[in-house]
Every structure is written in structure tokens, then in C-alpha cells.
mmCIF file of C-alpha atoms in Angstrom:
data_model
loop_
_atom_site.group_PDB
_atom_site.id
_atom_site.type_symbol
_atom_site.label_atom_id
_atom_site.label_comp_id
_atom_site.label_asym_id
_atom_site.label_seq_id
_atom_site.Cartn_x
_atom_site.Cartn_y
_atom_site.Cartn_z
ATOM 1 C CA MET A 1 -112.088 -73.334 102.755
ATOM 2 C CA PRO A 2 -108.619 -72.724 101.219
ATOM 3 C CA LYS A 3 -107.428 -69.128 101.362
ATOM 4 C CA SER A 4 -107.201 -68.764 97.571
ATOM 5 C CA LEU A 5 -110.729 -70.120 97.103
ATOM 6 C CA PHE A 6 -112.054 -67.807 99.818
ATOM 7 C CA SER A 7 -110.423 -64.800 98.121
ATOM 8 C CA ARG A 8 -112.023 -65.642 94.781
ATOM 9 C CA TYR A 9 -115.394 -66.149 96.474
ATOM 10 C CA TRP A 10 -115.141 -62.803 98.273
ATOM 11 C CA PHE A 11 -114.158 -61.038 95.045
ATOM 12 C CA PHE A 12 -117.199 -62.564 93.320
ATOM 13 C CA LEU A 13 -119.570 -61.276 96.028
ATOM 14 C CA CYS A 14 -118.114 -57.754 95.889
ATOM 15 C CA SER A 15 -118.366 -57.666 92.096
ATOM 16 C CA LEU A 16 -121.947 -58.879 92.229
ATOM 17 C CA PHE A 17 -122.836 -56.180 94.757
ATOM 18 C CA ILE A 18 -121.291 -53.430 92.621
ATOM 19 C CA LEU A 19 -123.058 -54.725 89.520
ATOM 20 C CA MET A 20 -126.425 -54.768 91.296
ATOM 21 C CA ALA A 21 -125.845 -51.260 92.599
ATOM 22 C CA GLY A 22 -125.156 -50.093 89.070
ATOM 23 C CA PHE A 23 -128.470 -51.460 87.832
ATOM 24 C CA ALA A 24 -130.366 -49.958 90.752
ATOM 25 C CA GLY A 25 -130.130 -46.459 89.241
ATOM 26 C CA PRO A 26 -130.232 -43.221 91.200
ATOM 27 C CA ALA A 27 -131.731 -43.208 94.685
ATOM 28 C CA SER A 28 -135.338 -42.140 94.943
ATOM 29 C CA ALA A 29 -136.039 -38.661 96.282
ATOM 30 C CA ASP A 30 -136.676 -38.210 99.989
ATOM 31 C CA TRP A 31 -140.014 -36.417 100.262
ATOM 32 C CA GLY A 32 -139.959 -36.321 104.068
ATOM 33 C CA GLU A 33 -139.441 -32.553 104.391
ATOM 34 C CA GLY A 34 -142.320 -31.560 102.166
ATOM 35 C CA ASP A 35 -144.528 -32.730 99.353
ATOM 36 C CA TYR A 36 -143.066 -30.621 96.548
ATOM 37 C CA ARG A 37 -139.728 -30.362 94.782
ATOM 38 C CA ILE A 38 -139.117 -26.948 93.205
ATOM 39 C CA ILE A 39 -138.494 -26.812 89.454
ATOM 40 C CA LYS A 40 -138.120 -23.060 88.947
ATOM 41 C CA ALA A 41 -139.111 -19.659 90.340
ATOM 42 C CA LEU A 42 -140.182 -16.456 88.560
ATOM 43 C CA TYR A 43 -140.749 -12.962 89.991
ATOM 44 C CA GLY A 44 -142.710 -10.127 88.429
ATOM 45 C CA THR A 45 -145.943 -9.924 86.445
ATOM 46 C CA PRO A 46 -147.311 -11.930 83.497
ATOM 47 C CA ASP A 47 -145.922 -9.259 81.147
ATOM 48 C CA ARG A 48 -142.508 -8.700 82.731
ATOM 49 C CA HIS A 49 -140.784 -11.192 84.975
ATOM 50 C CA ILE A 50 -137.365 -12.681 85.654
ATOM 51 C CA ASP A 51 -136.039 -16.088 86.669
ATOM 52 C CA VAL A 52 -135.054 -15.993 90.371
ATOM 53 C CA THR A 53 -134.396 -19.695 90.971
ATOM 54 C CA SER A 54 -130.749 -19.154 91.891
ATOM 55 C CA ARG A 55 -131.525 -16.244 94.207
ATOM 56 C CA LEU A 56 -134.281 -18.261 95.895
ATOM 57 C CA LYS A 57 -131.738 -20.957 96.696
ATOM 58 C CA GLU A 58 -129.591 -18.391 98.504
ATOM 59 C CA LEU A 59 -132.571 -17.173 100.531
ATOM 60 C CA ALA A 60 -133.623 -20.734 101.379
ATOM 61 C CA GLN A 61 -130.207 -21.525 102.792
ATOM 62 C CA ARG A 62 -130.433 -18.551 105.168
ATOM 63 C CA ASP A 63 -133.849 -19.211 106.637
ATOM 64 C CA GLU A 64 -137.038 -21.125 106.085
ATOM 65 C CA ARG A 65 -139.281 -18.116 105.537
ATOM 66 C CA PHE A 66 -138.943 -14.522 104.372
ATOM 67 C CA ARG A 67 -141.111 -11.497 103.594
ATOM 68 C CA LEU A 68 -141.518 -10.937 99.852
ATOM 69 C CA GLY A 69 -140.608 -7.610 98.229
ATOM 70 C CA ASN A 70 -138.456 -6.062 95.484
ATOM 71 C CA GLY A 71 -135.567 -5.789 97.909
ATOM 72 C CA VAL A 72 -135.466 -9.560 98.313
ATOM 73 C CA PHE A 73 -134.433 -10.068 94.690
ATOM 74 C CA GLY A 74 -132.757 -6.685 94.227
ATOM 75 C CA THR A 75 -134.884 -5.709 91.244
ATOM 76 C CA ASP A 76 -138.279 -4.381 90.192
ATOM 77 C CA PRO A 77 -139.106 -6.086 86.875
ATOM 78 C CA ASP A 78 -142.354 -4.157 86.310
ATOM 79 C CA LYS A 79 -142.387 -0.788 88.090
ATOM 80 C CA GLY A 80 -145.699 0.529 89.316
ATOM 81 C CA ARG A 81 -147.400 -2.859 89.402
ATOM 82 C CA VAL A 82 -147.885 -5.398 92.184
ATOM 83 C CA LYS A 83 -145.531 -8.282 91.613
ATOM 84 C CA THR A 84 -145.685 -11.925 92.618
ATOM 85 C CA LEU A 85 -143.320 -14.810 93.113
ATOM 86 C CA ARG A 86 -144.297 -17.935 91.217
ATOM 87 C CA ILE A 87 -142.764 -21.239 92.245
ATOM 88 C CA GLU A 88 -143.310 -24.179 89.927
ATOM 89 C CA ALA A 89 -142.955 -27.539 91.658
ATOM 90 C CA VAL A 90 -143.825 -31.209 91.325
ATOM 91 C CA SER A 91 -145.470 -33.237 94.092
ATOM 92 C CA SER A 92 -144.386 -36.627 95.406
ATOM 93 C CA SER A 93 -147.196 -38.161 93.326
ATOM 94 C CA GLY A 94 -145.928 -36.481 90.134
ATOM 95 C CA ARG A 95 -148.480 -33.656 89.935
ATOM 96 C CA ASN A 96 -147.238 -30.238 88.809
ATOM 97 C CA ARG A 97 -148.347 -27.270 90.847
ATOM 98 C CA THR A 98 -147.749 -23.506 90.767
ATOM 99 C CA PHE A 99 -147.435 -21.624 94.067
ATOM 100 C CA GLU A 100 -147.981 -17.870 94.024
ATOM 101 C CA TYR A 101 -146.912 -15.301 96.636
ATOM 102 C CA THR A 102 -147.860 -11.619 96.391
ATOM 103 C CA GLU A 103 -145.628 -8.729 97.492
ATOM 104 C CA GLY A 104 -145.757 -8.335 101.259
ATOM 105 C CA SER A 105 -146.697 -11.948 101.969
ATOM 106 C CA TRP A 106 -144.522 -14.534 103.689
ATOM 107 C CA VAL A 107 -142.804 -17.249 101.684
ATOM 108 C CA ASP A 108 -142.546 -20.446 103.725
ATOM 109 C CA GLY A 109 -140.305 -23.296 102.577
ATOM 110 C CA ALA A 110 -141.714 -25.909 104.951
ATOM 111 C CA GLN A 111 -143.662 -27.677 102.211
ATOM 112 C CA PHE A 112 -140.750 -27.852 99.754
ATOM 113 C CA GLN A 113 -138.440 -30.842 99.759
ATOM 114 C CA GLY A 114 -134.770 -30.028 100.352
ATOM 115 C CA TRP A 115 -135.552 -26.307 100.797
ATOM 116 C CA SER A 116 -132.529 -25.264 102.873
ATOM 117 C CA SER A 117 -130.108 -27.549 101.032
ATOM 118 C CA GLY A 118 -130.802 -25.881 97.683
ATOM 119 C CA ASN A 119 -130.834 -29.295 96.042
ATOM 120 C CA TRP A 120 -133.616 -28.415 93.619
ATOM 121 C CA GLY A 121 -134.305 -26.403 90.480
ATOM 122 C CA ASP A 122 -134.199 -27.579 86.888
ATOM 123 C CA SER A 123 -132.148 -25.233 84.700
ATOM 124 C CA SER A 124 -133.557 -26.767 81.533
ATOM 125 C CA ALA A 125 -137.093 -25.926 82.668
ATOM 126 C CA SER A 126 -136.328 -22.282 83.476
ATOM 127 C CA SER A 127 -136.529 -21.169 79.865
ATOM 128 C CA SER A 128 -138.874 -23.821 78.515
ATOM 129 C CA SER A 129 -142.102 -22.389 79.925
ATOM 130 C CA GLY A 130 -143.431 -18.934 80.653
ATOM 131 C CA TRP A 131 -145.478 -17.352 83.414
ATOM 132 C CA GLY A 132 -148.279 -19.873 83.092
ATOM 133 C CA ASP A 133 -151.933 -19.763 84.018
ATOM 134 C CA ARG A 134 -153.570 -19.336 87.438
ATOM 135 C CA PRO A 135 -151.843 -20.882 90.486
ATOM 136 C CA GLY A 136 -152.726 -24.365 91.659
ATOM 137 C CA TYR A 137 -152.438 -27.828 90.195
ATOM 138 C CA GLN A 138 -151.872 -27.726 86.464
ATOM 139 C CA ASP A 139 -154.168 -30.719 85.888
ATOM 140 C CA ARG A 140 -156.986 -28.623 87.466
ATOM 141 C CA LYS A 141 -157.981 -31.498 89.731
ATOM 142 C CA GLU A 142 -158.653 -31.159 93.451
ATOM 143 C CA GLY A 143 -155.930 -31.138 96.053
ATOM 144 C CA GLU A 144 -154.859 -34.196 97.986
ATOM 145 C CA TYR A 145 -155.536 -32.954 101.528
ATOM 146 C CA ARG A 146 -158.917 -32.872 103.262
ATOM 147 C CA ILE A 147 -159.249 -30.290 106.044
ATOM 148 C CA LEU A 148 -160.030 -31.598 109.521
ATOM 149 C CA GLN A 149 -159.932 -28.371 111.538
ATOM 150 C CA ALA A 150 -158.591 -24.802 111.465
ATOM 151 C CA GLN A 151 -157.344 -22.608 114.315
ATOM 152 C CA TYR A 152 -156.227 -18.968 114.367
ATOM 153 C CA GLY A 153 -154.009 -17.211 116.916
ATOM 154 C CA THR A 154 -150.871 -18.144 118.814
ATOM 155 C CA ALA A 155 -149.784 -21.237 120.710
ATOM 156 C CA GLU A 156 -151.118 -19.709 123.963
ATOM 157 C CA ARG A 157 -154.331 -18.122 122.659
ATOM 158 C CA ASN A 158 -156.194 -19.370 119.623
ATOM 159 C CA VAL A 159 -159.742 -19.923 118.391
ATOM 160 C CA ASP A 160 -161.418 -22.490 116.171
ATOM 161 C CA VAL A 161 -162.188 -20.871 112.791
ATOM 162 C CA THR A 162 -163.227 -23.959 110.813
ATOM 163 C CA SER A 163 -166.763 -22.684 110.144
ATOM 164 C CA ARG A 164 -165.550 -19.239 109.091
ATOM 165 C CA LEU A 165 -162.945 -20.811 106.816
ATOM 166 C CA ARG A 166 -165.735 -22.731 105.040
ATOM 167 C CA GLU A 167 -167.480 -19.439 104.281
ATOM 168 C CA LEU A 168 -164.302 -17.893 102.885
ATOM 169 C CA ALA A 169 -163.549 -20.983 100.792
ATOM 170 C CA GLY A 170 -167.019 -20.836 99.262
ATOM 171 C CA ARG A 171 -166.357 -17.293 98.014
ATOM 172 C CA ASP A 172 -162.896 -17.656 96.523
ATOM 173 C CA GLU A 173 -159.902 -19.938 96.297
ATOM 174 C CA ARG A 174 -157.503 -17.384 97.803
ATOM 175 C CA PHE A 175 -157.660 -14.682 100.472
ATOM 176 C CA ARG A 176 -155.259 -12.417 102.383
ATOM 177 C CA LEU A 177 -154.921 -13.343 106.058
ATOM 178 C CA SER A 178 -155.497 -10.782 108.829
ATOM 179 C CA ASN A 179 -157.512 -10.303 112.031
ATOM 180 C CA LYS A 180 -160.346 -8.913 109.895
ATOM 181 C CA THR A 181 -160.514 -12.216 108.062
ATOM 182 C CA PHE A 182 -161.973 -13.937 111.105
ATOM 183 C CA GLY A 183 -163.267 -10.850 112.907
ATOM 184 C CA VAL A 184 -161.222 -11.545 116.024
ATOM 185 C CA ASP A 185 -157.799 -10.872 117.525
ATOM 186 C CA PRO A 186 -157.212 -13.781 119.935
ATOM 187 C CA ASP A 187 -153.821 -12.552 121.181
ATOM 188 C CA LYS A 188 -153.437 -8.770 120.858
ATOM 189 C CA GLY A 189 -149.975 -7.394 120.236
ATOM 190 C CA ARG A 190 -148.581 -10.611 118.831
ATOM 191 C CA VAL A 191 -148.269 -11.935 115.288
ATOM 192 C CA LYS A 192 -150.878 -14.588 114.688
ATOM 193 C CA VAL A 193 -151.068 -17.526 112.324
ATOM 194 C CA LEU A 194 -153.718 -19.710 110.763
ATOM 195 C CA ARG A 195 -153.130 -23.413 111.243
ATOM 196 C CA ILE A 196 -155.023 -25.801 109.008
ATOM 197 C CA TYR A 197 -154.937 -29.433 110.072
ATOM 198 C CA ALA A 198 -155.553 -31.819 107.198
ATOM 199 C CA GLU A 199 -155.272 -35.443 106.199
ATOM 200 C CA GLY A 200 -153.694 -36.653 102.961
ATOM 201 C CA PRO A 201 -152.044 -39.639 101.298
ATOM 202 C CA ARG A 202 -149.233 -39.629 103.857
ATOM 203 C CA GLY A 203 -151.276 -39.060 106.979
ATOM 204 C CA GLN A 204 -152.125 -35.916 108.920
ATOM 205 C CA ARG A 205 -150.308 -32.658 108.270
ATOM 206 C CA THR A 206 -150.334 -29.094 109.589
ATOM 207 C CA PHE A 207 -150.313 -26.118 107.201
ATOM 208 C CA GLU A 208 -149.382 -22.718 108.642
ATOM 209 C CA TYR A 209 -150.030 -19.205 107.294
ATOM 210 C CA THR A 210 -148.708 -16.023 108.958
ATOM 211 C CA GLU A 211 -150.616 -12.715 109.065
ATOM 212 C CA GLY A 212 -150.280 -10.979 105.707
ATOM 213 C CA SER A 213 -149.891 -14.236 103.784
ATOM 214 C CA TRP A 214 -152.182 -15.477 101.050
ATOM 215 C CA VAL A 215 -154.158 -18.612 101.870
ATOM 216 C CA ASP A 216 -154.520 -20.798 98.793
ATOM 217 C CA GLY A 217 -157.110 -23.573 98.821
ATOM 218 C CA ALA A 218 -155.825 -25.320 95.701
ATOM 219 C CA GLN A 219 -154.168 -28.100 97.662
ATOM 220 C CA PHE A 220 -157.275 -28.951 99.715
ATOM 221 C CA ALA A 221 -159.882 -31.425 98.496
ATOM 222 C CA GLY A 222 -163.395 -29.988 98.198
ATOM 223 C CA TRP A 223 -162.186 -26.498 99.197
ATOM 224 C CA SER A 224 -165.015 -24.432 97.683
ATOM 225 C CA GLY A 225 -167.627 -27.123 98.362
ATOM 226 C CA GLY A 226 -167.133 -26.890 102.113
ATOM 227 C CA SER A 227 -167.632 -30.620 102.662
ATOM 228 C CA TRP A 228 -164.821 -30.807 105.175
ATOM 229 C CA GLY A 229 -163.871 -29.823 108.720
ATOM 230 C CA ASN A 230 -165.928 -32.457 110.501
ATOM 231 C CA GLY A 231 -163.315 -33.272 113.127
ATOM 232 C CA GLY A 232 -160.692 -35.969 113.273
ATOM 233 C CA TRP A 233 -157.969 -33.745 114.693
ATOM 234 C CA ASN A 234 -157.143 -33.923 118.409
ATOM 235 C CA GLY A 235 -153.572 -32.683 118.470
ATOM 236 C CA GLY A 236 -154.331 -29.225 119.877
ATOM 237 C CA TRP A 237 -152.262 -26.354 118.493
ATOM 238 C CA GLY A 238 -149.569 -28.790 117.445
ATOM 239 C CA GLY A 239 -145.814 -28.556 117.109
ATOM 240 C CA SER A 240 -143.441 -25.684 116.475
ATOM 241 C CA ARG A 241 -143.896 -25.556 112.696
ATOM 242 C CA PRO A 242 -145.839 -27.205 109.868
ATOM 243 C CA SER A 243 -145.034 -30.905 109.790
ATOM 244 C CA TYR A 244 -146.254 -34.389 109.006
ATOM 245 C CA ASN A 245 -147.815 -36.222 111.943
ATOM 246 C CA ASP A 246 -147.737 -39.736 110.508
ATOM 247 C CA ASN A 247 -144.076 -40.333 111.283
ATOM 248 C CA ASN A 248 -143.493 -37.747 114.065
ATOM 249 C CA ARG A 249 -140.671 -36.199 112.065
ATOM 250 C CA ASP A 250 -138.855 -33.591 114.171
ATOM 251 C CA ARG A 251 -137.007 -31.179 111.955
ATOM 252 C CA ASP A 252 -135.455 -29.386 114.950
ATOM 253 C CA PRO A 253 -134.097 -32.129 117.213
ATOM 254 C CA ASP A 254 -131.804 -29.683 119.022
ATOM 255 C CA GLY A 255 -134.474 -27.014 119.285
ATOM 256 C CA LEU A 256 -134.250 -23.258 118.977
ATOM 257 C CA LYS A 257 -131.686 -21.647 121.277
ATOM 258 C CA ILE A 258 -131.090 -17.910 121.692
ATOM 259 C CA LEU A 259 -127.327 -17.517 122.075
ATOM 260 C CA ARG A 260 -127.191 -13.718 122.260
ATOM 261 C CA ALA A 261 -129.641 -10.875 121.727
ATOM 262 C CA GLU A 262 -128.953 -7.125 121.853
ATOM 263 C CA TYR A 263 -131.398 -4.274 121.368
ATOM 264 C CA GLY A 264 -130.658 -0.616 120.666
ATOM 265 C CA THR A 265 -128.341 1.329 118.367
ATOM 266 C CA ASN A 266 -124.722 0.816 117.333
ATOM 267 C CA ASN A 267 -123.551 3.040 120.185
ATOM 268 C CA ASN A 268 -126.136 2.244 122.837
ATOM 269 C CA ARG A 269 -127.602 -1.223 123.229
ATOM 270 C CA ILE A 270 -128.735 -3.597 125.977
ATOM 271 C CA ASP A 271 -128.472 -7.363 126.374
ATOM 272 C CA ILE A 272 -131.893 -9.056 126.270
ATOM 273 C CA THR A 273 -130.748 -12.643 125.705
ATOM 274 C CA HIS A 274 -132.532 -14.040 128.759
ATOM 275 C CA ARG A 275 -135.664 -12.004 128.090
ATOM 276 C CA LEU A 276 -135.878 -13.208 124.476
ATOM 277 C CA SER A 277 -135.170 -16.826 125.469
ATOM 278 C CA GLN A 278 -138.253 -16.770 127.667
ATOM 279 C CA ARG A 279 -140.372 -16.018 124.594
ATOM 280 C CA VAL A 280 -139.360 -19.273 122.874
ATOM 281 C CA ILE A 281 -142.303 -21.650 122.914
ATOM 282 C CA MET A 282 -142.123 -25.122 121.370
ATOM 283 C CA ASN A 283 -138.918 -24.274 119.488
ATOM 284 C CA ARG A 284 -140.428 -21.172 117.911
ATOM 285 C CA LEU A 285 -140.309 -17.437 118.555
ATOM 286 C CA THR A 286 -142.577 -14.806 117.027
ATOM 287 C CA ALA A 287 -142.427 -11.263 118.390
ATOM 288 C CA ARG A 288 -142.639 -7.656 117.279
ATOM 289 C CA VAL A 289 -139.393 -5.800 117.887
ATOM 290 C CA ASN A 290 -140.055 -2.798 120.149
ATOM 291 C CA ASN A 291 -139.327 -1.381 123.599
ATOM 292 C CA ASP A 292 -141.939 -3.644 125.194
ATOM 293 C CA LEU A 293 -140.115 -6.716 123.946
ATOM 294 C CA ALA A 294 -136.812 -5.399 125.337
ATOM 295 C CA GLY A 295 -138.324 -4.077 128.550
ATOM 296 C CA ASP A 296 -136.484 -0.767 128.158
ATOM 297 C CA ASP A 297 -135.648 2.033 125.710
ATOM 298 C CA PRO A 298 -131.837 2.232 125.462
ATOM 299 C CA ALA A 299 -131.841 5.098 122.935
ATOM 300 C CA ARG A 300 -134.817 7.433 123.149
ATOM 301 C CA ASP A 301 -136.063 9.145 120.002
ATOM 302 C CA GLN A 302 -133.850 6.911 117.854
ATOM 303 C CA VAL A 303 -134.729 3.984 115.607
ATOM 304 C CA LYS A 304 -133.398 0.836 117.233
ATOM 305 C CA ARG A 305 -132.568 -2.655 116.027
ATOM 306 C CA LEU A 306 -132.437 -6.152 117.435
ATOM 307 C CA TRP A 307 -129.357 -8.274 116.793
ATOM 308 C CA VAL A 308 -129.918 -11.975 117.474
ATOM 309 C CA THR A 309 -127.553 -14.928 117.343
ATOM 310 C CA TYR A 310 -129.364 -18.264 117.603
ATOM 311 C CA SER A 311 -128.898 -21.936 116.767
ATOM 312 C CA VAL A 312 -131.130 -24.622 115.328
ATOM 313 C CA GLU A 313 -129.945 -28.222 115.039
ATOM 314 C CA GLY A 314 -126.542 -27.020 116.205
ATOM 315 C CA ARG A 315 -126.259 -24.612 113.278
ATOM 316 C CA GLU A 316 -125.508 -21.037 114.332
ATOM 317 C CA MET A 317 -127.301 -18.191 112.524
ATOM 318 C CA ARG A 318 -127.793 -14.439 112.932
ATOM 319 C CA ARG A 319 -130.668 -12.049 112.390
ATOM 320 C CA ASP A 320 -130.852 -8.253 112.327
ATOM 321 C CA VAL A 321 -134.367 -6.825 112.698
ATOM 322 C CA ARG A 322 -135.416 -3.172 112.658
ATOM 323 C CA GLU A 323 -137.683 -1.734 115.362
ATOM 324 C CA GLY A 324 -141.347 -2.194 114.456
ATOM 325 C CA GLN A 325 -140.744 -5.267 112.337
ATOM 326 C CA VAL A 326 -141.618 -8.835 113.313
ATOM 327 C CA LEU A 327 -139.004 -11.382 114.356
ATOM 328 C CA ILE A 328 -139.830 -14.975 113.437
ATOM 329 C CA LEU A 329 -137.448 -17.769 114.435
ATOM 330 C CA PRO A 330 -136.352 -20.108 113.100
#
């Protein structure tokens, strides 16, 4: 083929490719990280609340989960009343849903698409709708996930609570999670979680709720009816965090690594890096910060802190936790 003819032919192919790309429109959203894309977030009460979408983005970029309180958003929009965080989102199937978190509960971004990137939020929607009705799917239809099994405890010590969860679901759609909920403490001295293993449109998935969190049954099919939990899950406790099991997505390919950990006061502290690293199980660490965790008391009769530098997926982060509080990594 003559050089001039080849050049014209190549130019034609490139032009055709660009033209086709232009007609293709924007790329479809990647729903691999979670089922829901956040539209907006409000904090307060039905009577007095503020838009905290921008602030939530900042928190999401720091960590996947945080404990909810007035200090998180730096304001108390309705003093003297218990406040909640409402997150309005849309599912991969186009269904709108409202998530609600009460003061003191844990907010977990695992089920939200693009959580840590902050690539979500619709500014036009922030002022177009108010507080809304009760949490759950706005179309009032059942959730898309059917529960297979439920376990409560830690990775090392846990119990099957599927039957007890049926009883709770039959009473109400939501409940506050604690040892009293299931009448057992399978691993004393450690923070426990409820893991619900379910099956949905995209395969099997694990939902996780930490002590103190609200468990919402809106996303589970037949929640109050109790016609679920008949087996079908054989994955044991499962991975390090809530995830989809249909494509074995690993959101922490490099794992959790403790780079440095110090416990004590500004003037008197000890290095517990190795000790804390031994507590990492399946790329996750949950521990109450106290002298037992450190193995020593470097500053008697003083309130101490734990300073941790860690990395996940090669990204270095830091955490400062007061004595008595719970450290959850990542």
C-alpha cells in the first residue's frame, strides 16, 4: 500500500474511533465497592438539620468508618435532642434509599460506591428535598438481599445468632447492637461485631455492624417475616471487612501494616509497634486502648493516648486514640 494511501487510511480509522467514543457517552458507574452512590447527607433532627455532604466527604477520605457525634461535624443543630445522620443514596438498580445513623453509632462507608474518593454527592439535590420520611427504600418495597446466616463476636470467637436475629426482626425493623441483644459475650474484653451473610442480585455479600451501631433490616428481603436464614453460607467468619463474594474483590491487596505505634503521654511513652502488629488478624485490627493492650503503664495516674502510623494499599495514615476508646483499623 502506498505511503500516502496508508496515511489517509490510518487517519480515517482514528477519526472513526474518536467519533464512536463521542457517541458512547459517559462511562457507566463502577458499583464494585458498594451498592449505593451517595446523593446528599443531612445531620440533625426533622425540625432542625444542616447539609453535611461536603464534611462527610472529608471524613470519608480519612477513614472508612467513624463514630457519630456533634464533634464530627463541629455543630449541634438542635441542642438537647438526639440527632441523626441521614444519607440519601441510589442503588445500582436505581432504587433510592435513606440510611440513618443515630448519635453514638458507627458510620461505615463499605456499602457506598467511591466512598474514600469523595466522587459522589449531588449539589442540586441538597436543597431540593427535606428531611424525608422513615429510613429505608423510598418505594417501600423489600430489600434485595436475603439473609443466609448471622454470626456475632470476633474472628476468633463467634456464635451463630441467626435464630435470635429472626426474633428481633419480627419485633422491629431496627435495633441497637450490644451483648444484651443476643444475651452473650463470645469474646470478653474485645469489641464485637454482627456479621450478616446474605445473597442478592450480585451474589453473596457480608454486612458488618459494630457494637453500638443500629442494625437496619430495610435492605433485607422478608426481614420481619423471618422466612430466611436457612443456610447456604459456608464461608466461616469471612474476610477482613464487608465485601462481595461473587468476584472475590480484595479492597486491601497490600493488607494492613502497623508502621509505628506509641502509647503513653507526650512526655512519657513506650513503643508497642510489634505488640500491636500481632493483633492484626485478616488485615483488620479492633482493640480497646488501655494498659493491657500496651502491656505496661508508662504514666501512672495520667490519661494516656495511642499514636499509630499504619498503611493500607501502600497509603500511609495516622490515628490518635485516647485511653479507654476503641481502635478500629483500617
